Amino acid sequence: MEIRINFLRQKNRRKKILHLFSEVIIVVSAFLLIFPFYGTIDYHLAQSAQSIPKKISVAPSQNIKTKNLTTIFQEIKKAAEIYAQAQNVQKAKSTPASSKTISTNLVLDTKTAPVQKTVQQKPKQNMLYIPKIKVEINIVEGKNENALFSGAWRIPGTSTPDAGGNTVIGGHRWQFKPPSTRTFYNLDKVAVGDEIQVLWERKKYAYKIREIKIIKPEQIEILENTEDNILTLFTCTPLFSTKNRLVVIAEKI
């Protein structure tokens, strides 16, 4: 009788272990599926934070030791649903875009102009090349940061390579599965002295990086025109965050 009881106990223990293992597999699988798109999800959530209905809220974080693995998986699913709703809210916007592109913050911030339905791109495709990190991305024109979804955005009101002065271009770090040569995902890997090339109106311009710095979104001095013919690139930093801006300044050679 005692042997049978021990056998049943061991059998129940094995069932519990298998059940726990199954939950771990589910959570890990969900994480692996979501992770490649985490940065994009995080960015869109930030962009739509002020548009999400107030009744939607995420449960406050708890100590993971007190949570059942199934609960954790449900929270991941809930976060995905919130993201989907945020996307729907963003698409529903129809307010005309403001003619004033930048006021108190650099673009890519959470406070941005309304979404522009169409992005006007120059007939002759202009390109940006950063050989060191193998970036090859088209330069697009647009009234607001919606243009970023089509390429690297030349900020309206700033100069162009053929006119001299300060050409300012912004780009996303997370837009496609990373690392992508069509984003600034690896912009933090460049160094002073590295070359950047711009194809503008079928003419190629070469630049050499002279300065790399991190600034706050409200530091819009980088948009000011200069006497020197320079190229200013910027993107969000650190990865998965819109807290700061990584700025790369290069001079024409």
mmCIF file of C-alpha atoms in Angstrom:
data_model
loop_
_atom_site.group_PDB
_atom_site.id
_atom_site.type_symbol
_atom_site.label_atom_id
_atom_site.label_comp_id
_atom_site.label_asym_id
_atom_site.label_seq_id
_atom_site.Cartn_x
_atom_site.Cartn_y
_atom_site.Cartn_z
ATOM 1 C CA MET A 1 0.000 0.000 0.000
ATOM 2 C CA GLU A 2 2.779 2.418 0.913
ATOM 3 C CA ILE A 3 4.565 1.626 -2.359
ATOM 4 C CA ARG A 4 1.402 2.470 -4.305
ATOM 5 C CA ILE A 5 1.019 5.801 -2.461
ATOM 6 C CA ASN A 6 4.632 6.727 -3.238
ATOM 7 C CA PHE A 7 4.089 5.778 -6.855
ATOM 8 C CA LEU A 8 0.998 8.017 -7.099
ATOM 9 C CA ARG A 9 2.865 10.890 -5.452
ATOM 10 C CA GLN A 10 5.704 10.566 -7.956
ATOM 11 C CA LYS A 11 3.220 10.405 -10.808
ATOM 12 C CA ASN A 12 1.464 13.590 -9.632
ATOM 13 C CA ARG A 13 4.824 15.313 -9.209
ATOM 14 C CA ARG A 14 5.773 14.422 -12.778
ATOM 15 C CA LYS A 15 2.460 15.826 -14.038
ATOM 16 C CA LYS A 16 3.053 19.107 -12.221
ATOM 17 C CA ILE A 17 6.566 19.344 -13.632
ATOM 18 C CA LEU A 18 5.317 18.663 -17.168
ATOM 19 C CA HIS A 19 2.550 21.254 -16.746
ATOM 20 C CA LEU A 20 5.027 23.856 -15.509
ATOM 21 C CA PHE A 21 7.422 23.022 -18.355
ATOM 22 C CA SER A 22 4.603 23.482 -20.897
ATOM 23 C CA GLU A 23 3.820 26.936 -19.510
ATOM 24 C CA VAL A 24 7.486 27.903 -19.696
ATOM 25 C CA ILE A 25 7.611 26.793 -23.352
ATOM 26 C CA ILE A 26 4.508 28.903 -24.142
ATOM 27 C CA VAL A 27 5.917 32.035 -22.510
ATOM 28 C CA VAL A 28 9.354 31.653 -24.115
ATOM 29 C CA SER A 29 7.784 31.061 -27.545
ATOM 30 C CA ALA A 30 5.618 34.158 -27.192
ATOM 31 C CA PHE A 31 8.639 36.214 -26.170
ATOM 32 C CA LEU A 32 10.684 35.009 -29.150
ATOM 33 C CA LEU A 33 7.839 35.898 -31.524
ATOM 34 C CA ILE A 34 7.351 39.383 -30.080
ATOM 35 C CA PHE A 35 10.992 40.355 -29.457
ATOM 36 C CA PRO A 36 12.029 41.189 -33.082
ATOM 37 C CA PHE A 37 9.186 43.708 -33.209
ATOM 38 C CA TYR A 38 9.528 45.044 -29.658
ATOM 39 C CA GLY A 39 11.141 48.312 -30.703
ATOM 40 C CA THR A 40 8.483 49.073 -33.298
ATOM 41 C CA ILE A 41 5.684 48.221 -30.858
ATOM 42 C CA ASP A 42 7.284 50.381 -28.182
ATOM 43 C CA TYR A 43 7.641 53.305 -30.585
ATOM 44 C CA HIS A 44 4.023 53.131 -31.760
ATOM 45 C CA LEU A 45 2.746 52.850 -28.198
ATOM 46 C CA ALA A 46 4.669 55.999 -27.343
ATOM 47 C CA GLN A 47 3.330 57.785 -30.432
ATOM 48 C CA SER A 48 -0.270 56.881 -29.579
ATOM 49 C CA ALA A 49 -0.075 57.179 -25.795
ATOM 50 C CA GLN A 50 -2.152 60.333 -25.711
ATOM 51 C CA SER A 51 -4.737 58.921 -28.111
ATOM 52 C CA ILE A 52 -5.546 55.666 -26.298
ATOM 53 C CA PRO A 53 -8.887 55.825 -24.426
ATOM 54 C CA LYS A 54 -8.381 56.378 -20.699
ATOM 55 C CA LYS A 55 -10.347 53.248 -19.826
ATOM 56 C CA ILE A 56 -7.525 51.139 -21.253
ATOM 57 C CA SER A 57 -4.843 50.431 -18.709
ATOM 58 C CA VAL A 58 -2.158 47.879 -18.080
ATOM 59 C CA ALA A 59 -2.093 46.171 -14.703
ATOM 60 C CA PRO A 60 0.742 47.452 -12.462
ATOM 61 C CA SER A 61 3.855 45.339 -12.501
ATOM 62 C CA GLN A 62 4.299 42.749 -9.767
ATOM 63 C CA ASN A 63 7.146 40.652 -8.557
ATOM 64 C CA ILE A 64 7.541 37.891 -11.128
ATOM 65 C CA LYS A 65 7.942 35.334 -8.341
ATOM 66 C CA THR A 66 4.319 35.938 -7.264
ATOM 67 C CA LYS A 67 2.908 35.433 -10.750
ATOM 68 C CA ASN A 68 1.634 32.308 -12.392
ATOM 69 C CA LEU A 69 3.254 31.764 -15.799
ATOM 70 C CA THR A 70 -0.174 31.681 -17.396
ATOM 71 C CA THR A 71 -0.864 35.158 -15.977
ATOM 72 C CA ILE A 72 2.362 36.457 -17.528
ATOM 73 C CA PHE A 73 1.350 35.060 -20.916
ATOM 74 C CA GLN A 74 -2.065 36.725 -20.598
ATOM 75 C CA GLU A 75 -0.381 40.067 -19.893
ATOM 76 C CA ILE A 76 1.730 39.719 -23.034
ATOM 77 C CA LYS A 77 -1.435 39.071 -25.014
ATOM 78 C CA LYS A 78 -3.150 42.069 -23.386
ATOM 79 C CA ALA A 79 -0.234 44.334 -24.299
ATOM 80 C CA ALA A 80 -0.521 43.208 -27.930
ATOM 81 C CA GLU A 81 -4.253 44.037 -27.894
ATOM 82 C CA ILE A 82 -3.537 47.516 -26.507
ATOM 83 C CA TYR A 83 -0.985 48.050 -29.284
ATOM 84 C CA ALA A 84 -3.517 46.997 -31.921
ATOM 85 C CA GLN A 85 -6.096 49.422 -30.547
ATOM 86 C CA ALA A 86 -3.513 52.207 -30.479
ATOM 87 C CA GLN A 87 -2.807 51.532 -34.152
ATOM 88 C CA ASN A 88 -6.515 51.806 -34.974
ATOM 89 C CA VAL A 89 -6.766 55.121 -33.121
ATOM 90 C CA GLN A 90 -3.731 56.452 -34.989
ATOM 91 C CA LYS A 91 -5.185 55.447 -38.373
ATOM 92 C CA ALA A 92 -8.500 57.128 -37.516
ATOM 93 C CA LYS A 93 -6.912 60.571 -37.312
ATOM 94 C CA SER A 94 -7.932 62.843 -40.171
ATOM 95 C CA THR A 95 -6.856 66.295 -38.952
ATOM 96 C CA PRO A 96 -4.900 68.176 -41.672
ATOM 97 C CA ALA A 97 -1.160 68.306 -41.037
ATOM 98 C CA SER A 98 0.245 71.531 -39.622
ATOM 99 C CA SER A 99 2.481 73.572 -41.899
ATOM 100 C CA LYS A 100 4.835 74.127 -38.967
ATOM 101 C CA THR A 101 6.923 71.003 -38.794
ATOM 102 C CA ILE A 102 8.904 71.438 -35.602
ATOM 103 C CA SER A 103 8.149 73.661 -32.627
ATOM 104 C CA THR A 104 9.692 72.652 -29.326
ATOM 105 C CA ASN A 105 10.864 69.087 -29.914
ATOM 106 C CA LEU A 106 12.852 67.179 -32.491
ATOM 107 C CA VAL A 107 10.716 64.771 -34.483
ATOM 108 C CA LEU A 108 10.461 61.101 -33.452
ATOM 109 C CA ASP A 109 9.148 62.358 -30.092
ATOM 110 C CA THR A 110 5.767 61.421 -28.606
ATOM 111 C CA LYS A 111 4.376 64.912 -29.364
ATOM 112 C CA THR A 112 4.163 65.042 -33.132
ATOM 113 C CA ALA A 113 2.112 66.491 -35.942
ATOM 114 C CA PRO A 114 -1.026 64.624 -37.129
ATOM 115 C CA VAL A 115 -0.460 61.772 -39.532
ATOM 116 C CA GLN A 116 -0.212 62.748 -43.169
ATOM 117 C CA LYS A 117 -2.079 60.356 -45.438
ATOM 118 C CA THR A 118 0.342 60.582 -48.341
ATOM 119 C CA VAL A 119 4.094 61.090 -48.475
ATOM 120 C CA GLN A 120 5.388 63.096 -51.406
ATOM 121 C CA GLN A 121 8.707 61.758 -52.611
ATOM 122 C CA LYS A 122 10.930 63.561 -55.094
ATOM 123 C CA PRO A 123 10.569 62.106 -58.615
ATOM 124 C CA LYS A 124 14.319 61.554 -58.811
ATOM 125 C CA GLN A 125 15.104 59.232 -55.942
ATOM 126 C CA ASN A 126 17.659 60.617 -53.529
ATOM 127 C CA MET A 127 19.705 58.190 -51.450
ATOM 128 C CA LEU A 128 21.755 58.104 -48.249
ATOM 129 C CA TYR A 129 24.680 55.689 -47.896
ATOM 130 C CA ILE A 130 26.698 54.918 -44.769
ATOM 131 C CA PRO A 131 29.268 52.303 -45.887
ATOM 132 C CA LYS A 132 30.521 51.344 -42.417
ATOM 133 C CA ILE A 133 27.112 50.105 -41.253
ATOM 134 C CA LYS A 134 25.922 49.210 -44.775
ATOM 135 C CA VAL A 135 23.026 51.665 -44.713
ATOM 136 C CA GLU A 136 21.364 52.284 -48.069
ATOM 137 C CA ILE A 137 18.154 54.232 -47.622
ATOM 138 C CA ASN A 138 16.117 56.562 -49.798
ATOM 139 C CA ILE A 139 15.683 60.175 -48.684
ATOM 140 C CA VAL A 140 12.048 61.270 -48.664
ATOM 141 C CA GLU A 141 10.219 64.581 -48.411
ATOM 142 C CA GLY A 142 7.123 65.179 -46.291
ATOM 143 C CA LYS A 143 5.390 67.716 -44.046
ATOM 144 C CA ASN A 144 5.581 65.562 -40.908
ATOM 145 C CA GLU A 145 7.253 62.473 -39.501
ATOM 146 C CA ASN A 146 4.884 60.090 -41.267
ATOM 147 C CA ALA A 147 7.479 60.336 -44.029
ATOM 148 C CA LEU A 148 9.805 58.277 -41.814
ATOM 149 C CA PHE A 149 7.844 55.158 -42.719
ATOM 150 C CA SER A 150 9.074 55.533 -46.305
ATOM 151 C CA GLY A 151 12.737 56.233 -45.634
ATOM 152 C CA ALA A 152 15.092 58.809 -44.146
ATOM 153 C CA TRP A 153 13.279 62.128 -43.823
ATOM 154 C CA ARG A 154 14.879 65.431 -44.834
ATOM 155 C CA ILE A 155 13.476 67.873 -42.318
ATOM 156 C CA PRO A 156 11.467 70.624 -44.092
ATOM 157 C CA GLY A 157 13.075 74.029 -43.821
ATOM 158 C CA THR A 158 16.615 72.675 -43.650
ATOM 159 C CA SER A 159 19.063 72.887 -46.529
ATOM 160 C CA THR A 160 19.916 70.398 -49.273
ATOM 161 C CA PRO A 161 23.350 69.081 -50.329
ATOM 162 C CA ASP A 162 23.398 71.121 -53.530
ATOM 163 C CA ALA A 163 22.537 74.370 -51.715
ATOM 164 C CA GLY A 164 25.160 74.126 -48.979
ATOM 165 C CA GLY A 165 24.414 74.846 -45.341
ATOM 166 C CA ASN A 166 22.969 72.296 -42.913
ATOM 167 C CA THR A 167 21.044 69.369 -44.407
ATOM 168 C CA VAL A 168 19.186 67.609 -41.577
ATOM 169 C CA ILE A 169 17.893 64.060 -41.978
ATOM 170 C CA GLY A 170 16.048 61.961 -39.394
ATOM 171 C CA GLY A 171 15.476 58.223 -39.434
ATOM 172 C CA HIS A 172 13.941 55.392 -37.438
ATOM 173 C CA ARG A 173 16.089 52.777 -35.692
ATOM 174 C CA TRP A 174 13.283 50.211 -35.599
ATOM 175 C CA GLN A 175 11.112 50.018 -38.682
ATOM 176 C CA PHE A 176 11.953 46.597 -40.120
ATOM 177 C CA LYS A 177 13.301 43.420 -38.536
ATOM 178 C CA PRO A 178 16.724 44.496 -37.207
ATOM 179 C CA PRO A 179 19.382 45.021 -38.116
ATOM 180 C CA SER A 180 18.133 46.614 -41.324
ATOM 181 C CA THR A 181 20.142 48.590 -43.866
ATOM 182 C CA ARG A 182 17.036 50.737 -44.407
ATOM 183 C CA THR A 183 17.088 52.208 -40.891
ATOM 184 C CA PHE A 184 19.504 53.938 -38.494
ATOM 185 C CA TYR A 185 19.534 50.851 -36.256
ATOM 186 C CA ASN A 186 23.346 50.734 -36.129
ATOM 187 C CA LEU A 187 23.988 54.474 -36.288
ATOM 188 C CA ASP A 188 25.683 54.255 -32.881
ATOM 189 C CA LYS A 189 28.383 52.092 -34.498
ATOM 190 C CA VAL A 190 29.825 54.865 -36.682
ATOM 191 C CA ALA A 191 32.883 56.860 -35.599
ATOM 192 C CA VAL A 192 34.475 60.238 -36.263
ATOM 193 C CA GLY A 193 36.229 60.078 -39.634
ATOM 194 C CA ASP A 194 33.787 57.599 -41.209
ATOM 195 C CA GLU A 195 32.357 58.532 -44.600
ATOM 196 C CA ILE A 196 28.736 59.218 -45.501
ATOM 197 C CA GLN A 197 27.501 59.600 -49.066
ATOM 198 C CA VAL A 198 24.390 61.307 -50.396
ATOM 199 C CA LEU A 199 22.975 60.962 -53.883
ATOM 200 C CA TRP A 200 20.972 64.143 -54.472
ATOM 201 C CA GLU A 201 19.440 65.101 -57.800
ATOM 202 C CA ARG A 202 21.655 62.476 -59.483
ATOM 203 C CA LYS A 203 24.817 64.003 -58.073
ATOM 204 C CA LYS A 204 26.896 62.346 -55.347
ATOM 205 C CA TYR A 205 28.127 64.244 -52.276
ATOM 206 C CA ALA A 206 30.647 62.833 -49.810
ATOM 207 C CA TYR A 207 30.876 63.763 -46.142
ATOM 208 C CA LYS A 208 33.215 62.864 -43.287
ATOM 209 C CA ILE A 209 31.872 62.523 -39.744
ATOM 210 C CA ARG A 210 33.315 65.190 -37.466
ATOM 211 C CA GLU A 211 31.079 64.952 -34.389
ATOM 212 C CA ILE A 212 28.816 62.456 -32.608
ATOM 213 C CA LYS A 213 26.697 63.432 -29.620
ATOM 214 C CA ILE A 214 23.552 62.653 -27.635
ATOM 215 C CA ILE A 215 21.033 65.413 -26.943
ATOM 216 C CA LYS A 216 17.526 65.899 -25.545
ATOM 217 C CA PRO A 217 14.512 66.149 -27.909
ATOM 218 C CA GLU A 218 14.009 69.819 -27.042
ATOM 219 C CA GLN A 219 17.549 70.725 -28.154
ATOM 220 C CA ILE A 220 16.593 71.818 -31.648
ATOM 221 C CA GLU A 221 19.749 73.830 -32.312
ATOM 222 C CA ILE A 222 20.904 71.083 -34.680
ATOM 223 C CA LEU A 223 18.237 72.279 -37.121
ATOM 224 C CA GLU A 224 19.792 75.719 -37.507
ATOM 225 C CA ASN A 225 21.460 76.509 -40.810
ATOM 226 C CA THR A 226 25.234 76.943 -41.035
ATOM 227 C CA GLU A 227 27.736 78.537 -43.353
ATOM 228 C CA ASP A 228 29.559 75.224 -43.719
ATOM 229 C CA ASN A 229 28.148 72.537 -45.987
ATOM 230 C CA ILE A 230 27.301 69.866 -43.422
ATOM 231 C CA LEU A 231 25.027 66.856 -43.052
ATOM 232 C CA THR A 232 23.238 66.208 -39.752
ATOM 233 C CA LEU A 233 21.666 62.819 -39.054
ATOM 234 C CA PHE A 234 19.647 62.007 -35.963
ATOM 235 C CA THR A 235 17.602 59.164 -34.500
ATOM 236 C CA CYS A 236 16.206 57.990 -31.172
ATOM 237 C CA THR A 237 18.499 56.562 -28.508
ATOM 238 C CA PRO A 238 18.898 54.286 -26.654
ATOM 239 C CA LEU A 239 17.297 51.413 -28.546
ATOM 240 C CA PHE A 240 13.615 50.839 -27.674
ATOM 241 C CA SER A 241 13.353 54.392 -26.294
ATOM 242 C CA THR A 242 12.527 57.910 -27.496
ATOM 243 C CA LYS A 243 14.205 59.518 -24.470
ATOM 244 C CA ASN A 244 17.200 61.073 -26.277
ATOM 245 C CA ARG A 245 18.501 61.773 -29.768
ATOM 246 C CA LEU A 246 21.713 60.391 -31.252
ATOM 247 C CA VAL A 247 23.182 63.047 -33.546
ATOM 248 C CA VAL A 248 25.866 62.528 -36.195
ATOM 249 C CA ILE A 249 27.330 65.614 -37.886
ATOM 250 C CA ALA A 250 29.463 65.274 -41.025
ATOM 251 C CA GLU A 251 31.215 67.885 -43.161
ATOM 252 C CA LYS A 252 31.414 67.862 -46.955
ATOM 253 C CA ILE A 253 34.717 66.664 -48.419
#
